[in-house]
Short mmCIF file of C-alpha atoms and ligand atoms in Angstrom, two decimals:
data_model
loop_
_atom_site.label_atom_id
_atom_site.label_comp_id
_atom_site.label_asym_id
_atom_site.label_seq_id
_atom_site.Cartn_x
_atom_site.Cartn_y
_atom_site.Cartn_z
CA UNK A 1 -43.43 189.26 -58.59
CA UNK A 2 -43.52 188.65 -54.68
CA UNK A 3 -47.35 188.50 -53.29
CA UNK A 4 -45.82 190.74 -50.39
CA UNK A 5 -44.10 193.49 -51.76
CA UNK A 6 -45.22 196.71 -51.10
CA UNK A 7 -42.44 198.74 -53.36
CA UNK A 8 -40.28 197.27 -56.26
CA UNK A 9 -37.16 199.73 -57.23
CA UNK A 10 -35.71 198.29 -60.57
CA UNK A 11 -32.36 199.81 -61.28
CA UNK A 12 -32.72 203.59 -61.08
CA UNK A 13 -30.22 205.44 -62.08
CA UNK A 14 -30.41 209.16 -60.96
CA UNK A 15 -28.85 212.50 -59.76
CA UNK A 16 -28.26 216.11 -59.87
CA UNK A 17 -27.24 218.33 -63.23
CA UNK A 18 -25.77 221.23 -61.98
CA UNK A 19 -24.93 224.57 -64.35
CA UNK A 20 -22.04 226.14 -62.12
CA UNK A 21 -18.58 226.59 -63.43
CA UNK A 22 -20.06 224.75 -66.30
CA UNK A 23 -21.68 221.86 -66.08
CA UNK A 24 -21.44 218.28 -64.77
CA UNK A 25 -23.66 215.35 -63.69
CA UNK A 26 -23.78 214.48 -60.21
CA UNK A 27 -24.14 210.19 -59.92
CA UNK A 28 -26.14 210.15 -56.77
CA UNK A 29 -27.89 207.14 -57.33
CA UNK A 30 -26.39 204.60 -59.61
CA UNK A 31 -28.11 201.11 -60.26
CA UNK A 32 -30.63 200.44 -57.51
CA UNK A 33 -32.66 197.65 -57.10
CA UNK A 34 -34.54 196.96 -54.17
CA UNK A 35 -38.21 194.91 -53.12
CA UNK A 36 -39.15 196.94 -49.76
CA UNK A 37 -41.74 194.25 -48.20
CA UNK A 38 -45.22 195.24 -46.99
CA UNK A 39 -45.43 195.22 -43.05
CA UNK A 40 -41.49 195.75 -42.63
CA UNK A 41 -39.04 198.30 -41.53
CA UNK A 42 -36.78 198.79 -43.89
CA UNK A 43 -33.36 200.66 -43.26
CA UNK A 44 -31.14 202.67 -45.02
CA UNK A 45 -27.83 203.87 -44.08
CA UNK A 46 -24.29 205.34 -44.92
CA UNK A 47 -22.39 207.84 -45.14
CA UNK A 48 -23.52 211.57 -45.36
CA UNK A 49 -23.27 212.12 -49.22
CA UNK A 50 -24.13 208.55 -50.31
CA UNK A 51 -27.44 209.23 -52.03
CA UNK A 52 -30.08 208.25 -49.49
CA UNK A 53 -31.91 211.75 -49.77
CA UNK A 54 -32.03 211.28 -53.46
CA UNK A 55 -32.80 207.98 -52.90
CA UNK A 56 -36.02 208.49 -51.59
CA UNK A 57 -37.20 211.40 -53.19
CA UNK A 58 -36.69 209.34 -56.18
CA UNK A 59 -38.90 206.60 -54.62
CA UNK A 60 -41.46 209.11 -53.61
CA UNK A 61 -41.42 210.84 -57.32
CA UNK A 62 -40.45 214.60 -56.16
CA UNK A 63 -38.31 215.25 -59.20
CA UNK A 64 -37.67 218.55 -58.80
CA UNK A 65 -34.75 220.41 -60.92
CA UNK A 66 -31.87 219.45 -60.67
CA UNK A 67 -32.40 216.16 -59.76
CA UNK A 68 -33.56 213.90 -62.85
CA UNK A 69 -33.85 210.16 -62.90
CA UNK A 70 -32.22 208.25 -66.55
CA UNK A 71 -33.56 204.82 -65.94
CA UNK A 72 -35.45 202.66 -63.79
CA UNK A 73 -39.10 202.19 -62.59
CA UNK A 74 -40.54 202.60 -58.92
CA UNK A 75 -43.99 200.07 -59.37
CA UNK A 76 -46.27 200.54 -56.66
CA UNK A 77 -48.59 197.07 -56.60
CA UNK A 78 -51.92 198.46 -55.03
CA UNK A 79 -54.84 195.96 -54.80
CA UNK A 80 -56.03 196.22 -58.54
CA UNK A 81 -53.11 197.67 -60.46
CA UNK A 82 -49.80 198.62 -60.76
CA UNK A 83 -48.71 201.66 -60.33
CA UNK A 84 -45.62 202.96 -61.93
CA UNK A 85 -44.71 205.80 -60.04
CA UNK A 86 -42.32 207.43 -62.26
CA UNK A 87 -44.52 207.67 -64.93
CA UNK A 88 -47.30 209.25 -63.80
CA UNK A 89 -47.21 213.41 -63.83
CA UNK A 90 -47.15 215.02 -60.98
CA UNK A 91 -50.72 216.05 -61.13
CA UNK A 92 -51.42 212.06 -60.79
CA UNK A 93 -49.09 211.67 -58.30
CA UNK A 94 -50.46 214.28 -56.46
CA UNK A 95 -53.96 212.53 -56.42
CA UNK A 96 -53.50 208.59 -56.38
CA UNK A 97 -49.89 208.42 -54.45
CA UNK A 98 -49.03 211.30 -51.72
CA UNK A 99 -50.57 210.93 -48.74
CA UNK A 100 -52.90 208.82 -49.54
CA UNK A 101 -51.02 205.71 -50.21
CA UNK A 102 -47.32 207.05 -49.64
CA UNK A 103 -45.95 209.77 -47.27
CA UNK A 104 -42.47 211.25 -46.86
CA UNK A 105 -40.77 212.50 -43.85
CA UNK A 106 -38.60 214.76 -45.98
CA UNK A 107 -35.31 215.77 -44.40
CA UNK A 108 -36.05 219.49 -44.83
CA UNK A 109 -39.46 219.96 -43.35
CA UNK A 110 -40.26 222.27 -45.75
CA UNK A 111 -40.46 219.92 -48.78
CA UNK A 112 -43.97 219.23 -47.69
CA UNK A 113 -45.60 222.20 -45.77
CA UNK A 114 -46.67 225.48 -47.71
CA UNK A 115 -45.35 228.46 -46.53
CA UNK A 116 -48.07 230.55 -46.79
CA UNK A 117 -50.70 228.48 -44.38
CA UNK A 118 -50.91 228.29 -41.00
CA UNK A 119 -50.44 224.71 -39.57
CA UNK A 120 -53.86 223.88 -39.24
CA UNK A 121 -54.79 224.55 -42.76
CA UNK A 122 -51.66 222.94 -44.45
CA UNK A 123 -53.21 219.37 -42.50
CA UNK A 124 -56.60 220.10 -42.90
CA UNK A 125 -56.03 220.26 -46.96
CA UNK A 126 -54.05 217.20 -46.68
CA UNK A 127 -56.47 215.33 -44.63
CA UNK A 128 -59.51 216.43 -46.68
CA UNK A 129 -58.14 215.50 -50.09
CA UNK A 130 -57.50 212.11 -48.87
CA UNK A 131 -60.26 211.45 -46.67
CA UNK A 132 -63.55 211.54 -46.41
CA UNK A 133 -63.51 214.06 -43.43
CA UNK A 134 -65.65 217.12 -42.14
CA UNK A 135 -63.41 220.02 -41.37
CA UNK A 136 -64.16 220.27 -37.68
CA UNK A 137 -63.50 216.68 -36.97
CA UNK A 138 -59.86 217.20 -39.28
CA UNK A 139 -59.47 219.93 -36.91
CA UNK A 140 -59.85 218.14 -33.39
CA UNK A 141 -57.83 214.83 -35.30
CA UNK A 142 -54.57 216.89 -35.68
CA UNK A 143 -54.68 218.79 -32.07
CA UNK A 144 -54.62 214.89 -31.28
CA UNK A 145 -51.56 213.73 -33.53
CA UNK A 146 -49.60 216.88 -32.67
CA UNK A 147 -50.05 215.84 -29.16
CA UNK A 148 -49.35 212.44 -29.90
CA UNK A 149 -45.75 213.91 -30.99
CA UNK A 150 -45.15 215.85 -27.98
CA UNK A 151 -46.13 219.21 -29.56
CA UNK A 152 -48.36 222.05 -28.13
CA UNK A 153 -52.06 222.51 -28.91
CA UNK A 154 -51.55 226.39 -30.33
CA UNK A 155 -48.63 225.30 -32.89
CA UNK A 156 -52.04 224.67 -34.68
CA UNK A 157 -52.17 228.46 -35.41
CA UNK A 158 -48.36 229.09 -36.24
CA UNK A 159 -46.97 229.28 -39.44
CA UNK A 160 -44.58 226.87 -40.50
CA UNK A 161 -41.39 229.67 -40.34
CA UNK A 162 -42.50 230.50 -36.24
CA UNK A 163 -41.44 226.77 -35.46
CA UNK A 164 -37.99 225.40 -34.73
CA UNK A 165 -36.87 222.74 -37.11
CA UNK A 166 -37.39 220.09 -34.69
CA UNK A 167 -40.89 221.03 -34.12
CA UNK A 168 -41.51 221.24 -37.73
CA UNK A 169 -39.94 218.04 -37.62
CA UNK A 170 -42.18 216.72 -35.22
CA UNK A 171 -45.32 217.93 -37.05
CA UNK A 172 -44.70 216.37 -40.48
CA UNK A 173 -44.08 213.30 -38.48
CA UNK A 174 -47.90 213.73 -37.76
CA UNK A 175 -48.48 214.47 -40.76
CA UNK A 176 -47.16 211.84 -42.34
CA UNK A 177 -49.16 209.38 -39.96
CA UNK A 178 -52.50 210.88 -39.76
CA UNK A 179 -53.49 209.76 -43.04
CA UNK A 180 -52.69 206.40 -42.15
CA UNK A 181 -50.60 205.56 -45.09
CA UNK A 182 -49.33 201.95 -46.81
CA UNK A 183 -45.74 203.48 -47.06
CA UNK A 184 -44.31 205.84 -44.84
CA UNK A 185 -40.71 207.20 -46.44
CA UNK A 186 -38.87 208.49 -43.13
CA UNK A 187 -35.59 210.43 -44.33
CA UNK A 188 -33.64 210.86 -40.58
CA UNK A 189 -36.87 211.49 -38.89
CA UNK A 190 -34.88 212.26 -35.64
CA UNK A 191 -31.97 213.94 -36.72
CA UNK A 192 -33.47 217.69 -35.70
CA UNK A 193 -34.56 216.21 -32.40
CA UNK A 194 -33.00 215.57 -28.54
CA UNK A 195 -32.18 212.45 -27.13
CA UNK A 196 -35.61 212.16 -25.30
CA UNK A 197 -37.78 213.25 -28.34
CA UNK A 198 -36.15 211.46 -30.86
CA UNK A 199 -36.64 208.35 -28.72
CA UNK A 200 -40.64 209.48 -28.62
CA UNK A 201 -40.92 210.04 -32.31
CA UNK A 202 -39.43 206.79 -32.72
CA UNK A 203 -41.47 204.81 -30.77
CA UNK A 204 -44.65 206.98 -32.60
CA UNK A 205 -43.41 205.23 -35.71
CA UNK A 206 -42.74 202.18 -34.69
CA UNK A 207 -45.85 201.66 -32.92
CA UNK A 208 -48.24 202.93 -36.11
CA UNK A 209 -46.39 200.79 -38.04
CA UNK A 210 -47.14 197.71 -35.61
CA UNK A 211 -50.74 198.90 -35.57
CA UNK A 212 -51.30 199.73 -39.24
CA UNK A 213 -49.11 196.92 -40.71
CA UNK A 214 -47.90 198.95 -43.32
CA UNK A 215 -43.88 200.24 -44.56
CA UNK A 216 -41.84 201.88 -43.64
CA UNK A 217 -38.37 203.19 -45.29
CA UNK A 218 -36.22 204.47 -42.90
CA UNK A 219 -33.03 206.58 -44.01
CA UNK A 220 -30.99 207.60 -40.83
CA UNK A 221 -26.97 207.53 -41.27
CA UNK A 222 -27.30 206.64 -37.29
CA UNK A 223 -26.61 202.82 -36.92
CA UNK A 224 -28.17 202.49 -33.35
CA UNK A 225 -31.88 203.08 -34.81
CA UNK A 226 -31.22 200.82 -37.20
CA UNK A 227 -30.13 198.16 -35.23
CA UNK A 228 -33.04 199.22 -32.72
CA UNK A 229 -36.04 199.30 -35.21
CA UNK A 230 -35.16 197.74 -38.32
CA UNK A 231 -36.27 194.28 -39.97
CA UNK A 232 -33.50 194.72 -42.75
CA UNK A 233 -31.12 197.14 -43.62
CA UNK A 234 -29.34 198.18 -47.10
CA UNK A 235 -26.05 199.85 -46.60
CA UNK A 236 -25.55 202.78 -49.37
CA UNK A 237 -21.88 203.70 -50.71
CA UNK A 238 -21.45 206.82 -53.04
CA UNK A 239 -24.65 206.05 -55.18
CA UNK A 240 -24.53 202.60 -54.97
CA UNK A 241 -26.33 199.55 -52.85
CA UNK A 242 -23.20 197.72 -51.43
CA UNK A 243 -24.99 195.08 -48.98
CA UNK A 244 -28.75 194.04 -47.70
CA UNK A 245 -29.12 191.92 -44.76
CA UNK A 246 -31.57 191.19 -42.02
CA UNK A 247 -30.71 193.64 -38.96
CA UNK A 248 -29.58 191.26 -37.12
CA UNK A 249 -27.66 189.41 -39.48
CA UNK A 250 -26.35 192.80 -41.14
CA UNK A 251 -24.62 194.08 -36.90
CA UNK A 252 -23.50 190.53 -35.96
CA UNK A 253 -22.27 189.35 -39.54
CA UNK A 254 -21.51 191.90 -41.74
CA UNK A 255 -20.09 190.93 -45.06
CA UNK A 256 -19.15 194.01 -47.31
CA UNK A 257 -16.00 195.32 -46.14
CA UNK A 258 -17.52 199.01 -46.25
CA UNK A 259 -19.88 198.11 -43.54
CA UNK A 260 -17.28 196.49 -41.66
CA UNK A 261 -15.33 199.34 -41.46
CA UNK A 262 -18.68 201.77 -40.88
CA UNK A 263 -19.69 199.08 -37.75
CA UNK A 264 -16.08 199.06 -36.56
CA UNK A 265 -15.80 202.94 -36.38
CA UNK A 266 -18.84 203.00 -33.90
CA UNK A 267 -17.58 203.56 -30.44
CA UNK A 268 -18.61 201.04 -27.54
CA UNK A 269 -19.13 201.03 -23.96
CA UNK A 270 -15.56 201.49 -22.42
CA UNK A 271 -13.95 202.86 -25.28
CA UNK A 272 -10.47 205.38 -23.78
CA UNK A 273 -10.16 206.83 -27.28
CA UNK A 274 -11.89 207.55 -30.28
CA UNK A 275 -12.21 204.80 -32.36
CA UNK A 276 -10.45 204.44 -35.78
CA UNK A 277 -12.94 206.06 -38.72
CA UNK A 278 -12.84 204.99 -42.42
CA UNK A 279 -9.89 205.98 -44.15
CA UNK A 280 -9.88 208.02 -46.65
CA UNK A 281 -12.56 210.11 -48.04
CA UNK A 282 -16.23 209.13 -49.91
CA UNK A 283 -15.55 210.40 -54.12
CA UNK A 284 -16.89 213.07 -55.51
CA UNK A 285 -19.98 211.98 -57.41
CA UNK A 286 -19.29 214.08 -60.30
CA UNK A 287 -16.80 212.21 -60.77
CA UNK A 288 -16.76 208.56 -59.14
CA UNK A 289 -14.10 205.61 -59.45
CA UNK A 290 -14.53 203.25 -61.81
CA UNK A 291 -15.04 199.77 -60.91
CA UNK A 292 -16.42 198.78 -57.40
CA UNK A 293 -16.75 202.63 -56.43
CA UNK A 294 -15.11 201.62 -52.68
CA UNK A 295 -12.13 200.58 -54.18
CA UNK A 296 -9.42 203.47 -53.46
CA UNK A 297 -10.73 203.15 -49.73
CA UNK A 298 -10.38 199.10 -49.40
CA UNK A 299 -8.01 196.99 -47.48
CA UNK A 300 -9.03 194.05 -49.79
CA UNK A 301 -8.70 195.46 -53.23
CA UNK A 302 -8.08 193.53 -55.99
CA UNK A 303 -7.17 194.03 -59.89
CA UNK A 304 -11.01 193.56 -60.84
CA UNK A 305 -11.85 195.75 -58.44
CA UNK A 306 -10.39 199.03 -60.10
CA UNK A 307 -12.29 198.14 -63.55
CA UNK A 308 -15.58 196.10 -63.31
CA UNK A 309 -18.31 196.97 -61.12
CA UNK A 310 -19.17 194.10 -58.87
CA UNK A 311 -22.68 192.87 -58.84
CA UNK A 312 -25.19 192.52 -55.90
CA UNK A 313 -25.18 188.84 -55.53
CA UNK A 314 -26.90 186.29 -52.62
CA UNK A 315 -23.68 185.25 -50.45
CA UNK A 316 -26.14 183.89 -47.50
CA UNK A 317 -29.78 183.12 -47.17
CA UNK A 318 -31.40 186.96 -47.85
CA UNK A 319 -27.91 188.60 -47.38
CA UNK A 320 -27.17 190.36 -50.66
CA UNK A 321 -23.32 191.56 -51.22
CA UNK A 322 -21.87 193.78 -53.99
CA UNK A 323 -18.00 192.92 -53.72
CA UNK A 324 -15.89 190.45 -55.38
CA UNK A 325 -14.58 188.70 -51.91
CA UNK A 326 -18.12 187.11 -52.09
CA UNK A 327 -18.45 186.76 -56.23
CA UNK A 328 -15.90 184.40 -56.94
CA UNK A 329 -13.52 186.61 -59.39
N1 ATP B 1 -29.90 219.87 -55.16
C1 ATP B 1 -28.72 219.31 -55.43
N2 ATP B 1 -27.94 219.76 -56.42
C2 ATP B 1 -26.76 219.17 -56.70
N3 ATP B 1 -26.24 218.14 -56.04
C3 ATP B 1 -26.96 217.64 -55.03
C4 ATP B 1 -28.25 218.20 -54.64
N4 ATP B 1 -28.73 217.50 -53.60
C5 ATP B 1 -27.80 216.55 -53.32
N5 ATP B 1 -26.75 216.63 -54.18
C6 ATP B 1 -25.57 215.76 -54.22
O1 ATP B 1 -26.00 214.42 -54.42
C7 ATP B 1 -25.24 213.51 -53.64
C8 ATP B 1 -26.17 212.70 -52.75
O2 ATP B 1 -26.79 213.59 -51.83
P1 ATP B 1 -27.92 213.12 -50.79
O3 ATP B 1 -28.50 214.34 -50.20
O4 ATP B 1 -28.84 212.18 -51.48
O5 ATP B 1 -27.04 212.32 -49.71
P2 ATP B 1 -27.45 211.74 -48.27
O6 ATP B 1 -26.92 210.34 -48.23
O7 ATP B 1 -28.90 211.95 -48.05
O8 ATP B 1 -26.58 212.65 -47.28
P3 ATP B 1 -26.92 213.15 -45.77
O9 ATP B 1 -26.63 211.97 -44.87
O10 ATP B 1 -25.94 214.27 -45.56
O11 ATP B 1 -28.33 213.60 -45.73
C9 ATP B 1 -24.22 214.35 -52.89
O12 ATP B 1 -23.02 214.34 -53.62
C10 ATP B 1 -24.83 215.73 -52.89
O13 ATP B 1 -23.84 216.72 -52.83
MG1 MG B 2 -29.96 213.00 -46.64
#
């Protein structure tokens, strides 16, 4: 096992059963593997749909109904043991993982904050349980992070419902910070946000992460951050890792021809039209091809394709490729 990891995914399979019109299993994630390094931003992107979300929340261990995971292990190597995230109970979770050694930036604010508390006491509970903290000094430490994220002094007082989304946003941004965590799991941290902010936020986490050392996951579907912030970058299609690269290997030599198309599609400088998108549609997860699950939408498709899943394999120095152009078949 690598001295430097800081998360090791080993092929989770997860997703969504849904009673409605019957029943049926949505594939959201299917076979993931991944080592997310300590000290790096790591990206993760495609198209809405993929499984990113799920993704994460896997990663994280909020396994709420529907969403169940059938295989794979998230270990967590802390100084003195291995943690196996999925198979502690929530309880455990609760106590040795969130916040403490893990936060999420969930895409719905309201994954993380109760309700029922004013903002001031949803952090202060946080940052009590995890540190060793009098309440006043909690107190005067948020005003500070809230600030830090370009947010009033009084939000402190509001519940979370009297906020916008991308001041709720904002907050569990702080949140997620303040208890200076190993991992930080950002799921589109800036989506909710303006140009101007989301820059901001951005820099927020970019900067604790140069300060703290520590991970962070980023999950945005926009390409730009990644190419602005990222170390390396995993490119997601329909429940499935397709291609991991160094960031700057990933936008100036892309391999998979999924993110070829997805890089292609972005519009430049001096564009007249609107570029070309992907053709085609992503499946339906309830019911995805067989075989390399980009296959109905590739220019390159071969017999193999349609049957046999193709495996992640090393085409280049760290740049990983799921696609039989690269696998010799
Ligand atoms: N609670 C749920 N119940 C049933 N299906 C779900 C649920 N949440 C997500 N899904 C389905 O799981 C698949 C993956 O969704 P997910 O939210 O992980 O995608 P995503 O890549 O995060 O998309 P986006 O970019 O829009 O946030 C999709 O087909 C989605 O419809
Ligand atoms: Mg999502």
């Amino acid at each position: 096992m690598s001295q430097d990891a800081a998360l090791i995914i080993n092929n989770i399979f997860g997703g969504y059963f849904v009673k409605y019109n019957g029943s049926k299993y949505v594939d959201a994630v299917n076979d993931v593997s991944l080592l997310i390094r300590r000290n790096e931003i790591f990206g993760i992107a495609g198209e809405s749909g993929c499984g990113k979300s799920t993704l994460l929340k896997i990663i994280y261990g909020y396994l709420r109904p529907p969403l169940i995971v059938k295989q794979g292990s998230v270990i967590l190597p802390l100084k003195d043991e291995k943690v196996s995230i999925l198979s502690l109970s929530e309880e455990e979770r609760r106590r040795k993982v969130w916040w403490k050694v893990i936060s999420w930036i969930p895409q719905n604010s309201m994954n993380v904050l109760n309700p029922t508390m004013r903002i001031k006491d949803n952090f202060v509970e946080i940052m009590r349980a995890h540190m060793n903290i009098a309440k006043k000094e909690a107190m005067e430490m948020a005003i500070d992070y809230l600030h830090k994220t370009g947010l009033p002094k009084d939000v402190i007082n509001a519940f979370p419902h009297q906020l916008s989304g991308g001041m709720r946003q904002r907050l569990v941004i702080a949140l997620a910070l303040i208890t200076k965590p190993q991992i930080i799991l950002a799921d589109e941290p800036s989506t909710a946000l303006d140009v101007v902010m989301q820059r901001g936020v951005l820099q927020l986490l970019a900067n604790s992460q140069r300060t703290l050392r520590n991970t962070i996951v980023m999950v945005t579907h926009d390409l730009a951050i990644h190419a602005m912030l990222c170390d390396r970058v995993a490119i997601m299609y329909a429940g499935k890792i397709v291609e991991i690269a160094t960031s700057k290997e990933l936008f100036e030599d892309p391999l998979h021809p999924y993110t070829q198309m997805l890089l292609a599609s972005l519009p430049r400088l001096g564009d007249k039209e609107l570029r070309q998108g992907i053709r085609g549609s992503p499946p339906d997860l309830s019911a995805p091809p067989k075989g390399c699950r980009f296959h109905p939408r590739c220019t390159y498709m071969k017999e193999i394709c349609k049957s046999e899943p193709p495996l992640l394999v090393e085409a280049d120095k760290e740049h990983f490729v799921s696609c039989y152009l690269y696998s010799g078949v």
